[in-house]
Coordinates of C-alpha atoms in Angstrom, one line a residue:
M29 CA 88.2 -18.0 222.5
T30 CA 91.9 -18.7 222.8
S31 CA 91.6 -21.0 219.9
N32 CA 89.7 -18.5 217.9
R33 CA 92.4 -16.8 218.1
L34 CA 95.8 -19.5 217.5
F35 CA 93.9 -20.1 214.1
C36 CA 93.7 -16.5 213.0
L37 CA 97.0 -16.4 214.1
T38 CA 97.7 -19.0 211.7
T39 CA 96.2 -18.2 209.0
L40 CA 97.6 -15.3 208.3
V41 CA 101.5 -16.7 209.0
L42 CA 100.5 -18.7 206.1
A43 CA 99.8 -16.3 204.2
L44 CA 102.7 -14.3 204.5
S45 CA 104.5 -17.2 204.0
L46 CA 102.9 -17.7 200.3
S47 CA 103.1 -13.9 200.1
A48 CA 107.1 -13.8 200.3
G49 CA 107.2 -17.2 198.4
V50 CA 105.6 -15.5 195.0
S51 CA 107.2 -12.3 194.8
T52 CA 111.0 -13.1 196.3
P53 CA 112.2 -14.8 193.1
A54 CA 114.0 -18.3 194.2
L55 CA 118.5 -17.8 194.0
A56 CA 120.3 -21.5 192.9
G57 CA 122.8 -22.2 195.2
P58 CA 126.1 -21.8 194.4
G59 CA 127.4 -23.6 191.2
H60 CA 124.0 -24.3 189.6
D61 CA 123.3 -20.8 188.1
H62 CA 121.8 -21.2 184.8
G63 CA 122.6 -18.1 183.2
D64 CA 120.0 -15.1 182.9
A65 CA 116.6 -14.6 181.0
P66 CA 116.9 -13.7 177.6
A67 CA 116.0 -10.0 177.2
A68 CA 112.4 -9.5 175.7
P69 CA 113.1 -8.0 172.0
S70 CA 113.1 -4.7 171.2
A71 CA 109.6 -2.5 169.8
N72 CA 111.8 -0.4 168.6
G73 CA 114.1 -2.5 166.8
P74 CA 113.8 -3.5 162.9
Q75 CA 111.3 -6.5 162.7
R76 CA 109.0 -9.0 160.4
Q77 CA 105.7 -8.4 161.2
P78 CA 103.0 -11.5 160.9
D79 CA 101.9 -10.0 157.6
G80 CA 105.4 -10.5 155.9
S81 CA 106.3 -6.9 156.5
V82 CA 108.9 -5.6 157.7
F83 CA 108.5 -2.5 160.4
L84 CA 111.6 -0.5 159.7
P85 CA 112.2 2.8 162.4
K86 CA 114.3 6.1 160.7
P87 CA 117.3 5.5 162.4
A88 CA 117.6 1.8 160.8
Q89 CA 116.8 3.1 157.3
R90 CA 119.5 6.0 158.0
Q91 CA 122.1 3.2 159.1
L92 CA 121.3 0.4 156.0
G93 CA 120.9 3.3 153.6
V94 CA 117.6 2.5 152.2
R95 CA 116.7 4.6 149.6
T96 CA 113.4 4.4 147.4
V97 CA 111.9 5.2 143.8
V98 CA 108.4 6.7 143.1
T99 CA 107.1 3.8 140.0
E100 CA 106.3 5.3 136.6
A101 CA 103.8 4.0 133.9
A102 CA 105.7 3.6 129.7
E103 CA 105.3 1.9 127.4
L104 CA 109.5 -0.4 127.3
P105 CA 110.7 -2.0 124.3
R106 CA 110.0 -5.8 124.6
T107 CA 114.1 -6.9 125.4
V108 CA 116.0 -10.6 124.5
E109 CA 119.1 -11.4 126.5
L110 CA 121.7 -13.3 124.5
A111 CA 125.3 -15.1 125.4
A112 CA 127.9 -13.2 124.1
K113 CA 131.3 -13.0 124.2
V114 CA 133.8 -10.2 123.8
L115 CA 136.3 -10.5 119.7
M116 CA 139.3 -8.1 118.8
D117 CA 138.0 -5.6 115.9
P118 CA 139.9 -6.7 112.9
N119 CA 140.1 -2.8 112.0
A120 CA 142.0 -2.4 115.3
G121 CA 143.7 -5.8 116.3
G122 CA 145.8 -8.2 114.7
K123 CA 148.0 -11.0 115.2
V124 CA 152.4 -11.1 114.7
Q125 CA 152.8 -14.5 113.5
P126 CA 156.6 -15.4 111.9
L127 CA 156.8 -16.9 107.9
N128 CA 159.6 -19.1 109.2
A129 CA 160.9 -21.4 111.6
G130 CA 163.4 -20.4 113.8
R131 CA 164.7 -19.4 117.3
I132 CA 163.3 -16.2 118.8
E133 CA 165.5 -12.8 119.5
P134 CA 164.1 -9.3 122.0
G135 CA 163.5 -6.3 120.0
P136 CA 164.9 -3.2 120.0
R137 CA 162.8 -2.8 123.3
G138 CA 163.1 -6.9 124.3
L139 CA 160.1 -8.3 124.4
P140 CA 156.4 -6.9 125.1
N141 CA 154.3 -7.7 128.3
P142 CA 151.4 -8.3 128.2
G143 CA 149.2 -5.6 128.2
Q144 CA 152.1 -3.0 127.5
A145 CA 150.8 -0.4 124.2
V146 CA 152.6 -0.5 120.9
R147 CA 152.8 1.0 118.0
K148 CA 151.7 0.4 114.4
G149 CA 155.1 -1.4 112.6
E150 CA 157.2 -1.4 115.8
V151 CA 159.8 -4.4 115.6
L152 CA 158.3 -5.9 118.9
A153 CA 161.3 -9.8 117.5
Y154 CA 163.2 -10.9 115.5
V155 CA 163.0 -14.9 114.4
V156 CA 166.8 -16.4 113.9
P157 CA 165.6 -19.2 110.8
S158 CA 166.3 -22.6 111.9
A159 CA 167.7 -24.4 108.8
A160 CA 169.1 -28.2 108.1
P161 CA 173.1 -28.2 108.6
I162 CA 173.1 -29.3 104.5
E163 CA 170.6 -26.6 103.6
R164 CA 173.1 -24.9 105.9
S165 CA 175.7 -26.9 103.8
N166 CA 175.1 -25.7 100.3
Q167 CA 174.2 -22.3 101.2
A168 CA 178.1 -21.5 102.3
A169 CA 179.2 -23.4 99.0
Q170 CA 177.4 -21.0 96.5
L171 CA 177.7 -18.3 98.2
A172 CA 181.7 -19.5 97.9
E173 CA 181.2 -20.5 94.1
L174 CA 179.5 -16.7 94.2
R175 CA 182.6 -15.3 95.6
A176 CA 185.1 -17.3 93.2
A177 CA 182.9 -16.1 89.8
K178 CA 182.8 -12.1 91.2
A179 CA 186.3 -12.5 91.7
L180 CA 186.7 -13.8 87.4
A181 CA 185.0 -11.1 86.8
D182 CA 186.5 -8.6 88.2
K183 CA 189.5 -9.4 86.4
R184 CA 188.3 -9.5 83.7
I185 CA 187.0 -6.1 83.5
A186 CA 190.1 -4.8 84.0
R187 CA 192.1 -6.3 81.6
L188 CA 189.1 -5.3 79.3
Q189 CA 189.7 -1.6 80.6
E190 CA 193.4 -2.2 79.4
L191 CA 192.4 -2.8 76.0
A192 CA 189.7 -0.4 75.7
D193 CA 191.0 1.0 73.0
T194 CA 190.9 -2.7 70.7
V195 CA 188.0 -4.0 72.8
P196 CA 184.0 -2.9 71.6
R197 CA 182.6 -1.4 74.0
K198 CA 179.6 -3.8 74.4
E199 CA 182.3 -6.4 76.0
I200 CA 183.2 -4.0 78.7
E201 CA 179.2 -3.2 79.4
A202 CA 178.9 -7.1 79.2
A203 CA 181.4 -8.0 81.7
E204 CA 180.2 -5.3 84.1
S205 CA 176.9 -6.0 84.0
E206 CA 177.9 -9.9 84.8
A207 CA 179.8 -8.8 87.8
V208 CA 177.1 -6.5 89.3
S209 CA 174.5 -9.2 89.0
L210 CA 177.5 -11.6 90.9
T211 CA 177.3 -9.0 93.3
T212 CA 173.9 -9.4 93.8
R213 CA 173.6 -12.6 93.9
I214 CA 176.1 -12.4 96.5
A215 CA 174.2 -10.5 98.9
A216 CA 170.8 -12.8 98.3
V217 CA 172.4 -15.7 99.7
G218 CA 174.5 -14.1 102.2
G219 CA 171.9 -12.1 103.4
G220 CA 169.6 -15.9 103.5
L221 CA 172.3 -16.9 105.5
S222 CA 172.8 -14.0 108.2
T223 CA 169.0 -12.2 108.2
R224 CA 166.8 -12.0 110.5
E225 CA 163.2 -11.9 110.3
A226 CA 161.8 -8.9 112.4
L227 CA 158.3 -9.0 114.0
V228 CA 156.2 -5.6 113.2
A229 CA 153.1 -4.5 115.0
P230 CA 150.7 -4.2 112.2
V231 CA 148.7 -1.9 114.1
S232 CA 148.8 -0.3 116.8
G233 CA 147.2 -0.9 120.7
V234 CA 148.2 -2.6 123.4
I235 CA 149.9 -6.4 124.1
A236 CA 146.7 -8.7 124.4
S237 CA 148.9 -12.3 124.8
A238 CA 152.1 -13.3 124.3
N239 CA 153.6 -16.4 124.5
V240 CA 157.1 -16.4 123.5
V241 CA 160.2 -16.4 126.0
A242 CA 163.7 -15.2 124.6
G243 CA 165.8 -18.3 122.7
Q244 CA 162.4 -20.2 122.2
V245 CA 161.9 -21.9 119.1
V246 CA 159.2 -21.5 117.1
D247 CA 157.5 -22.6 113.7
A248 CA 156.0 -21.0 111.2
R249 CA 152.3 -19.6 111.1
E250 CA 152.5 -20.0 115.3
L251 CA 150.9 -17.3 117.1
I252 CA 153.4 -14.8 118.8
F253 CA 151.8 -11.7 120.2
E254 CA 147.9 -10.4 120.0
I255 CA 146.9 -6.8 119.5
V256 CA 144.3 -5.0 120.5
D257 CA 142.8 -1.8 121.1
P258 CA 140.8 -2.0 124.4
S259 CA 138.7 1.6 123.3
R260 CA 137.5 -0.7 120.0
L261 CA 135.8 -4.3 120.4
R262 CA 133.4 -7.1 118.9
I263 CA 130.4 -8.2 120.7
E264 CA 129.3 -11.3 119.0
A265 CA 126.5 -12.8 120.4
L266 CA 124.3 -15.8 119.7
A267 CA 120.9 -15.8 118.9
F268 CA 118.8 -18.9 118.9
D269 CA 116.1 -17.0 117.2
A270 CA 116.7 -16.1 113.3
A271 CA 114.0 -13.5 113.5
I272 CA 115.6 -11.0 116.0
A273 CA 118.1 -10.4 113.5
S274 CA 115.5 -8.5 111.7
N275 CA 113.6 -7.0 115.0
I276 CA 116.9 -5.2 116.6
G277 CA 116.4 -1.8 117.6
T278 CA 119.1 -0.9 119.9
A279 CA 121.2 -3.1 122.7
T280 CA 123.4 -2.4 125.5
V281 CA 126.1 -4.8 127.2
A282 CA 125.6 -4.5 130.8
L283 CA 129.5 -3.9 132.5
G284 CA 128.4 -4.2 136.6
D285 CA 126.4 -0.7 137.5
K286 CA 127.0 0.8 133.9
R287 CA 125.4 0.4 130.3
V288 CA 127.9 0.4 126.8
P289 CA 125.6 0.8 123.9
L290 CA 126.4 -1.1 120.9
T291 CA 126.0 -0.7 117.4
F292 CA 124.3 -4.1 114.9
I293 CA 127.2 -4.5 112.4
G294 CA 125.0 -7.4 110.9
A295 CA 123.9 -11.5 110.7
S296 CA 125.4 -14.4 109.7
R297 CA 123.7 -16.1 107.2
S298 CA 125.3 -19.7 108.3
L299 CA 124.2 -21.1 111.9
R300 CA 127.2 -21.7 114.8
E301 CA 125.5 -24.5 116.6
Q302 CA 122.1 -24.0 116.2
A303 CA 122.6 -20.2 116.6
L304 CA 123.2 -17.6 114.3
P305 CA 125.8 -15.4 115.5
L306 CA 124.9 -11.4 115.4
A307 CA 127.9 -9.1 115.2
F308 CA 127.9 -5.8 117.1
R309 CA 130.6 -3.2 117.6
A310 CA 130.9 -1.8 121.0
Q311 CA 132.9 1.7 122.1
G312 CA 134.0 3.7 125.0
E313 CA 136.2 4.5 127.9
A314 CA 134.5 1.6 129.9
L315 CA 135.6 -1.0 127.1
N316 CA 139.1 -1.2 129.4
M317 CA 137.6 -3.6 132.4
L318 CA 136.8 -6.3 128.9
A319 CA 139.5 -9.0 127.8
V320 CA 139.1 -10.9 124.5
G321 CA 137.3 -14.0 124.4
Q322 CA 135.1 -13.1 127.8
P323 CA 131.5 -13.8 128.1
V324 CA 129.3 -11.2 128.2
R325 CA 125.5 -10.1 128.3
V326 CA 123.7 -8.6 125.6
F327 CA 120.6 -7.0 125.9
V328 CA 118.9 -6.4 122.7
Q329 CA 115.9 -3.9 122.7
T330 CA 113.8 -5.4 119.5
R331 CA 110.9 -2.7 118.1
D332 CA 108.1 -4.5 119.7
K333 CA 106.4 -2.7 123.3
V334 CA 105.3 -4.2 126.3
K335 CA 103.9 -1.8 129.0
G336 CA 105.3 -2.0 132.3
I337 CA 107.5 -0.1 135.1
S338 CA 110.8 0.1 135.0
V339 CA 113.3 -0.4 138.3
P340 CA 116.7 -1.0 138.9
V341 CA 117.8 -5.0 139.3
A342 CA 118.7 -4.5 142.3
S343 CA 115.4 -4.0 143.7
L344 CA 114.6 -7.7 142.8
M345 CA 114.7 -9.8 145.5
K346 CA 113.5 -13.5 146.6
N347 CA 111.1 -14.2 149.0
P348 CA 110.9 -18.2 151.0
A349 CA 109.2 -19.1 147.7
N350 CA 111.2 -18.6 145.9
Q351 CA 109.4 -16.1 144.1
T352 CA 110.8 -12.5 142.7
V353 CA 109.4 -9.2 145.0
V354 CA 110.1 -6.0 145.3
W355 CA 110.0 -4.1 148.4
V356 CA 107.0 -1.1 148.8
K357 CA 107.0 1.7 151.4
T358 CA 103.7 1.8 151.8
A359 CA 104.2 4.3 155.6
P360 CA 106.8 6.3 157.3
E361 CA 109.1 3.0 158.4
R362 CA 107.1 0.3 157.2
F363 CA 108.1 -2.2 153.9
E364 CA 105.5 -4.9 152.5
P365 CA 106.5 -7.3 150.1
R366 CA 104.6 -7.1 146.9
T367 CA 105.3 -10.6 144.4
V368 CA 106.1 -9.5 140.6
T369 CA 107.1 -10.4 136.9
T370 CA 109.6 -9.1 135.9
E371 CA 111.2 -9.2 132.0
P372 CA 114.6 -8.1 131.5
L373 CA 115.0 -5.1 130.0
D374 CA 118.7 -3.5 129.7
G375 CA 120.9 -5.3 132.3
V376 CA 120.8 -2.5 134.9
N377 CA 117.0 -2.0 134.8
A378 CA 114.1 -4.4 134.8
A379 CA 110.7 -4.0 133.5
I380 CA 107.8 -4.8 136.1
T381 CA 104.8 -6.4 134.1
S382 CA 102.6 -6.8 136.8
G383 CA 102.5 -7.0 140.7
L384 CA 103.6 -3.3 140.5
E385 CA 100.9 0.1 140.2
P386 CA 101.9 3.7 139.0
G387 CA 103.1 6.2 142.1
D388 CA 104.5 2.7 144.4
R389 CA 107.4 3.7 146.1
V390 CA 110.1 1.0 145.9
A391 CA 113.4 0.1 147.5
T392 CA 116.2 0.6 145.2
Q393 CA 118.8 0.2 147.5
G394 CA 119.4 -1.5 150.8
A395 CA 116.3 -3.9 149.7
T396 CA 118.7 -6.6 150.0
L397 CA 119.5 -6.0 154.1
I398 CA 115.3 -5.5 154.1
N399 CA 114.7 -8.6 152.8
Q400 CA 116.8 -10.0 155.6
V401 CA 115.1 -8.9 158.7
R402 CA 113.8 -11.6 161.0

């Protein structure tokens, strides 16, 4: 009896010890703390699902600024993207070059700065002609001879006028004509020694480039200033397919989130580096952010049509396999990636030719943040 009671007590103590060991956490001694265990991820936060979709709660959608648009199928123009650059309009821009070599002197308002507005006919600078010492000496000697001849002619006229009653009138007129001729020649030679060449603005616009400083010596035909009208520019695109020139419907150039329409002027009849130059005219206030020589992209809409869905370029993302995808909202808090095939449209929008169905709600804003959810 006593042995049975002792066995029961031993069993009870062992059971209590085991239960205490399980329910009581083991504590490390001082200096041996390894930090708190990581908290479990919240089930209510944005997270990527096993099937690749993203769970995005409504508060997170508002915080990320997610916006969607319902897609519609349409007949879209087949578009070709061409590399291009900005050129000045020859009817609204010009270059300032001296006819003679010399030294630069500032104009009435000083030397113009890049970006400064100028008017047609305004004097921008002066060029003091430079001549060799022997040339200047010859001009000075010629000027001295002309002045001496002019003095003699004046004296001869005075004597003939005193004898006007006995001297024929034609001799007096000949002497006066010779004096006038000498006066004109003196003015021409003297002006050649002291006259400055004025560099004037050929058109109204703004200074695109200024390549001189006061006192600089320049050569003849050296480019001094370039003047452009920023609201009237030319765009030159290079097409490696010559057939594009006869199949142009409309064209645009993308400037950020803006589209500037272009007017097709014509195509060159000679190739340049195996490409056909296409000239377009651009107008508008949005062109103020462009500079002459800046590379741009021109989107030429041909007359051919393709059936597709237009979506903003900001909706196009890349998945880990480097495929183009868009995020489609399939539920109030669920977005699924769709692999799509695209074609350029106008630089701001793209044409989806496969992978989407009309009526799908595609994320247009915040798609980049959705694509980063893991």
